[in-house]
Structure formats: C-alpha cells, structure tokens
Amino acid sequence: MKNQKLKILIIVSAAAFIIYTLIHRLQNPPMAAVESSNKLVMNTIAKIIAVAPDENTAQTSINAAFDEVYRLEKLMNRFDPNSQLSMVSRLAGKEPVKVDKDLFDILHQAIYYSKLTDGAFDITVGPLVDLWKKCAEANSMPTEQQLADIKKIVGYEKIILDSNNLTVRLAADGMKLDLGGIAKGFAADKAQEIMKKSGAIGGLVDLGGQIGCFGKTQSGDKWIIGIRNPSKKESNEIIMKLALTDMSASTSGNYERFYKIAGRQFSHIFNVRTEKSADMISSDTIICPNGTQSDALSTAVNVMGVEKGLALIEKIENTEAVIIPIKDKTELIKSKHAEQFIIK
Ligand code: ADP
Ligand code: MG
C-alpha cells in the first residue's frame, strides 16, 4: 500500500516536471545566434548579430540586412559617380532629379533635422568637406576667398524637394550633398526592419559604431555596447558601457576621422554657417529609439557644443545624450535620463 502511494507520488512529480519543462520551453524556446564577419560598407566596418529560433533563419536575416545596407550605399554614396545622390549633385543649379523613395525619405528627414537643430545638421556640407580635404593634402589652411565661394553653395534651404513627384533640386550650381552624418543611422534602421521580417527576434546592427538593436541577446539579456574613450584611441579603451534594447546609439567624435594641417587637427564635422570644423566636443553619444535620429543628432550636437546641444536633447522626447567635452576628456556630461542606459 505504502509502495503504491510512493509510486503514484513519483509518477505525479515526474509528470509535473515534464509539463513544467514543456511550458518553460514553449515560453522560452532555445534560440540560435549568428554573428557576421566584419564587412566593409559605407566606408566603415560593419557587423551584424541575429538571434532567431534556428541558425538558418538567423543567417538569412543577416544576409538580407547586409543586402539592404549595400543597396542603400549604392543609392547614397557621394563618391560613386553612378549613385542617385551623385546625379542630384551633378545636376545642381540645373534641373530636378527623380529619386527612389528611400533617397527622398532620407533627404526629407535630413531637412527636418536641419530645422530642428537650427542648421547645425546640414547635408549641403559636401563642398566644405572637399575643401578641407584638399587643404589637408596641400597642408595649407583654406583662404578667405575659398570660404567665401563656398558660402554661396551651402545651406539646407537650397534643397528643394517635391514630394508629389519625388524629385530633388539643388538651387545653386556646385552644391554637393553629403549623407555621411545620417546614412548609417538610416541604413541601420532599415537593416533591422528587414531582419525582423526575415524572422529574427533579436539583433544588433553595428555600422562602424552606429548601433541599432532590437529584442534580446541569445541569453535573453539586453545588448551591451561599449563607447570608446576619445583620448585613448590607440588602446581602444572603453569609457562607458550601455545596456540597450530596441534602441539606437550613435557617437560622433573628432578622434577617428580628422584633417591635419600644419600639425593641427581639424574634425571631419563642420559648422556650415561658420565654415569651421567643430571643436567643442570630443565625443557625444545620442541614445534614442530611431537610428536616423540618433545619427543626425549626434553630428548636430557635436557642432552645437555642450550647452546648446544638451539643451536641445532635453527638449526631445525619448532621446538622451552623453557628452565628453574637449576641455576635460574624463568628464561625462549626461542628459537627465541617460543614466538608465549606462552600466559602467
Ligand atoms: P561618423 O561618420 O564618424 O559616424 P557622424 O555621424 O558625425 O560621424 O558623421 C560625420 C560626417 O557627416 C562627416 O564625415 C561628413 O561627411 C558629414 N558632416 C560633417 N559635418 C556635418 C554637418 N554639420 N551636418 C551634417 N553632416 C555633416
Ligand atoms: Mg551622425
């Protein structure tokens, strides 16, 4: 009798255990994670991680995401004479150009961020970038005359969009659009959309430090992102770690890409109004749900400087900033709610 009871108890416990395990499995099915190799795209090194119910789905979603980034690069690369963007610049001052919806969208958003940042973000920066590059090669500062000439062909107000016909017209001959401050964010957003459609339930897209992530890691945690210390660029030291999910983080700094003239270093980010290179912020990281926004705003805040930049970020919903000023590179200046993302 006693034996019989014990048997029943064992059977009931075993059944309960199996049911519990099955339910747990159903609720938390095992996930596969695939990490891509480093790939060169958009003039930077890109890496994508996908988490999906199986390895095949994870790999497929990575492939689809890279295809999307390559497609957008082809459309928006100003150094490729065959890109639509180059065509728009080539016909500056002449005629409107019909463009793909994605290019139209990014131009539309770029103008929105120009208005939001009072011109600190401005994709008409192309001729200014080219001038400083030429000056760096010749090791001589730009002349007053060169700067005065460029003044006439910069300014986002000179981009004319027609949303009915999806055309773009640049008002002045010689204008050149440069999407370097926004394209990676836009592409990271699009890549994540494609990954989700391909069945990934978590993912991280890293386009040279332009990060976008969704869902969780394979182990069910948030994605951990390291931000490099601008004053220790040789050692790749991490100054701050962020834990993110369904967020984008963009960093703009003057420590990786810059021009050197007569021993002085000039940032690759310019204030289109003053025609000078940005020199107030060593690095700034913007965290918000949208990659296009974090990318554009990180470039803009770098131009605006600590005070004005931070004041702008505080006004924008769901958007946080961590700024390292040029003056004191050990200081981290944070917007009101930035702390929630920082784990170190
Ligand atoms: P990174 O390219 O290193 O990610 P950013 O997102 O800040 O950094 O983009 C910097 C690039 O944006 C520059 O290399 C240039 O092509 C372009 N750019 C420079 N100044 C501006 C500006 N004021 N507004 C918009 N784009 C800019
Ligand atoms: Mg940017």
PDB file of N, CA and C and ligand atoms in Angstrom, residues 120-123 125 129 178 180-181 184 251-252 257 268-270 272 295 298-299 303, ligand 1:
ATOM      1  N   ALA A 120      22.580  73.244 -37.515  1.00  0.00           N
ATOM      2  CA  ALA A 120      23.821  72.574 -37.089  1.00  0.00           C
ATOM      3  C   ALA A 120      24.020  71.296 -37.903  1.00  0.00           C
ATOM      4  N   PHE A 121      22.907  70.609 -38.189  1.00  0.00           N
ATOM      5  CA  PHE A 121      22.975  69.455 -39.078  1.00  0.00           C
ATOM      6  C   PHE A 121      22.642  69.941 -40.473  1.00  0.00           C
ATOM      7  N   ASP A 122      23.529  69.709 -41.429  1.00  0.00           N
ATOM      8  CA  ASP A 122      23.271  70.235 -42.768  1.00  0.00           C
ATOM      9  C   ASP A 122      24.015  69.402 -43.813  1.00  0.00           C
ATOM     10  N   ILE A 123      23.255  68.659 -44.614  1.00  0.00           N
ATOM     11  CA  ILE A 123      23.873  67.743 -45.584  1.00  0.00           C
ATOM     12  C   ILE A 123      24.418  68.459 -46.821  1.00  0.00           C
ATOM     13  N   VAL A 125      26.883  70.141 -46.675  1.00  0.00           N
ATOM     14  CA  VAL A 125      28.257  70.328 -46.210  1.00  0.00           C
ATOM     15  C   VAL A 125      29.319  69.834 -47.227  1.00  0.00           C
ATOM     16  N   VAL A 129      33.535  69.957 -46.900  1.00  0.00           N
ATOM     17  CA  VAL A 129      34.333  68.759 -46.596  1.00  0.00           C
ATOM     18  C   VAL A 129      35.438  68.619 -47.654  1.00  0.00           C
ATOM     19  N   ASP A 178      26.072  65.506 -48.885  1.00  0.00           N
ATOM     20  CA  ASP A 178      26.908  64.534 -48.180  1.00  0.00           C
ATOM     21  C   ASP A 178      26.055  63.918 -47.068  1.00  0.00           C
ATOM     22  N   GLY A 180      26.963  61.548 -45.043  1.00  0.00           N
ATOM     23  CA  GLY A 180      27.840  60.864 -44.074  1.00  0.00           C
ATOM     24  C   GLY A 180      27.381  60.971 -42.626  1.00  0.00           C
ATOM     25  N   GLY A 181      26.589  61.987 -42.325  1.00  0.00           N
ATOM     26  CA  GLY A 181      26.157  62.182 -40.944  1.00  0.00           C
ATOM     27  C   GLY A 181      24.810  61.551 -40.618  1.00  0.00           C
ATOM     28  N   LYS A 184      24.252  56.116 -42.183  1.00  0.00           N
ATOM     29  CA  LYS A 184      24.478  54.875 -41.434  1.00  0.00           C
ATOM     30  C   LYS A 184      23.315  54.602 -40.473  1.00  0.00           C
ATOM     31  N   THR A 251      27.573  57.709 -32.059  1.00  0.00           N
ATOM     32  CA  THR A 251      28.623  58.537 -31.459  1.00  0.00           C
ATOM     33  C   THR A 251      29.292  59.349 -32.558  1.00  0.00           C
ATOM     34  N   SER A 252      29.444  60.636 -32.303  1.00  0.00           N
ATOM     35  CA  SER A 252      30.196  61.493 -33.222  1.00  0.00           C
ATOM     36  C   SER A 252      31.401  62.016 -32.470  1.00  0.00           C
ATOM     37  N   ARG A 257      38.153  60.317 -37.360  1.00  0.00           N
ATOM     38  CA  ARG A 257      38.335  60.898 -38.689  1.00  0.00           C
ATOM     39  C   ARG A 257      38.592  62.381 -38.504  1.00  0.00           C
ATOM     40  N   HIS A 268      36.232  66.206 -38.770  1.00  0.00           N
ATOM     41  CA  HIS A 268      35.543  65.964 -40.050  1.00  0.00           C
ATOM     42  C   HIS A 268      34.092  66.457 -39.995  1.00  0.00           C
ATOM     43  N   ILE A 269      33.713  67.044 -38.865  1.00  0.00           N
ATOM     44  CA  ILE A 269      32.360  67.602 -38.735  1.00  0.00           C
ATOM     45  C   ILE A 269      32.484  69.132 -38.782  1.00  0.00           C
ATOM     46  N   PHE A 270      31.641  69.758 -39.593  1.00  0.00           N
ATOM     47  CA  PHE A 270      31.769  71.203 -39.810  1.00  0.00           C
ATOM     48  C   PHE A 270      30.498  71.949 -39.447  1.00  0.00           C
ATOM     49  N   VAL A 272      28.339  74.505 -40.883  1.00  0.00           N
ATOM     50  CA  VAL A 272      28.163  75.041 -42.235  1.00  0.00           C
ATOM     51  C   VAL A 272      28.043  76.572 -42.214  1.00  0.00           C
ATOM     52  N   ASP A 295      21.726  59.312 -35.276  1.00  0.00           N
ATOM     53  CA  ASP A 295      22.869  59.656 -36.126  1.00  0.00           C
ATOM     54  C   ASP A 295      22.896  61.163 -36.417  1.00  0.00           C
ATOM     55  N   SER A 298      23.614  63.196 -33.256  1.00  0.00           N
ATOM     56  CA  SER A 298      24.974  63.111 -32.700  1.00  0.00           C
ATOM     57  C   SER A 298      25.900  64.048 -33.477  1.00  0.00           C
ATOM     58  N   THR A 299      25.702  64.125 -34.792  1.00  0.00           N
ATOM     59  CA  THR A 299      26.502  65.059 -35.597  1.00  0.00           C
ATOM     60  C   THR A 299      26.152  66.501 -35.212  1.00  0.00           C
ATOM     61  N   VAL A 303      28.389  69.777 -33.342  1.00  0.00           N
ATOM     62  CA  VAL A 303      28.550  71.141 -33.867  1.00  0.00           C
ATOM     63  C   VAL A 303      28.083  72.171 -32.831  1.00  0.00           C
TER      64      VAL A 303
HETATM   65  P1  ADP B   1      30.770  59.181 -38.354  1.00  0.00           P
HETATM   66  O1  ADP B   1      30.721  59.310 -39.836  1.00  0.00           O
HETATM   67  O2  ADP B   1      32.143  59.066 -37.820  1.00  0.00           O
HETATM   68  O3  ADP B   1      29.811  58.176 -37.804  1.00  0.00           O
HETATM   69  P2  ADP B   1      28.998  61.413 -37.976  1.00  0.00           P
HETATM   70  O4  ADP B   1      27.762  60.618 -37.957  1.00  0.00           O
HETATM   71  O5  ADP B   1      29.049  62.520 -37.009  1.00  0.00           O
HETATM   72  O6  ADP B   1      30.287  60.556 -37.756  1.00  0.00           O
HETATM   73  O7  ADP B   1      29.127  61.985 -39.446  1.00  0.00           O
HETATM   74  C1  ADP B   1      30.183  62.816 -39.835  1.00  0.00           C
HETATM   75  C2  ADP B   1      30.120  63.004 -41.341  1.00  0.00           C
HETATM   76  O8  ADP B   1      28.962  63.779 -41.661  1.00  0.00           O
HETATM   77  C3  ADP B   1      31.287  63.776 -41.913  1.00  0.00           C
HETATM   78  O9  ADP B   1      32.347  62.922 -42.278  1.00  0.00           O
HETATM   79  C4  ADP B   1      30.664  64.465 -43.110  1.00  0.00           C
HETATM   80  O10 ADP B   1      30.591  63.557 -44.191  1.00  0.00           O
HETATM   81  C5  ADP B   1      29.264  64.757 -42.630  1.00  0.00           C
HETATM   82  N1  ADP B   1      29.113  66.060 -41.954  1.00  0.00           N
HETATM   83  C6  ADP B   1      30.088  66.886 -41.488  1.00  0.00           C
HETATM   84  N2  ADP B   1      29.566  67.966 -40.896  1.00  0.00           N
HETATM   85  C7  ADP B   1      28.212  67.845 -40.988  1.00  0.00           C
HETATM   86  C8  ADP B   1      27.109  68.645 -40.570  1.00  0.00           C
HETATM   87  N3  ADP B   1      27.270  69.803 -39.935  1.00  0.00           N
HETATM   88  N4  ADP B   1      25.868  68.182 -40.844  1.00  0.00           N
HETATM   89  C9  ADP B   1      25.669  67.014 -41.495  1.00  0.00           C
HETATM   90  N5  ADP B   1      26.668  66.216 -41.909  1.00  0.00           N
HETATM   91  C10 ADP B   1      27.923  66.613 -41.657  1.00  0.00           C
END
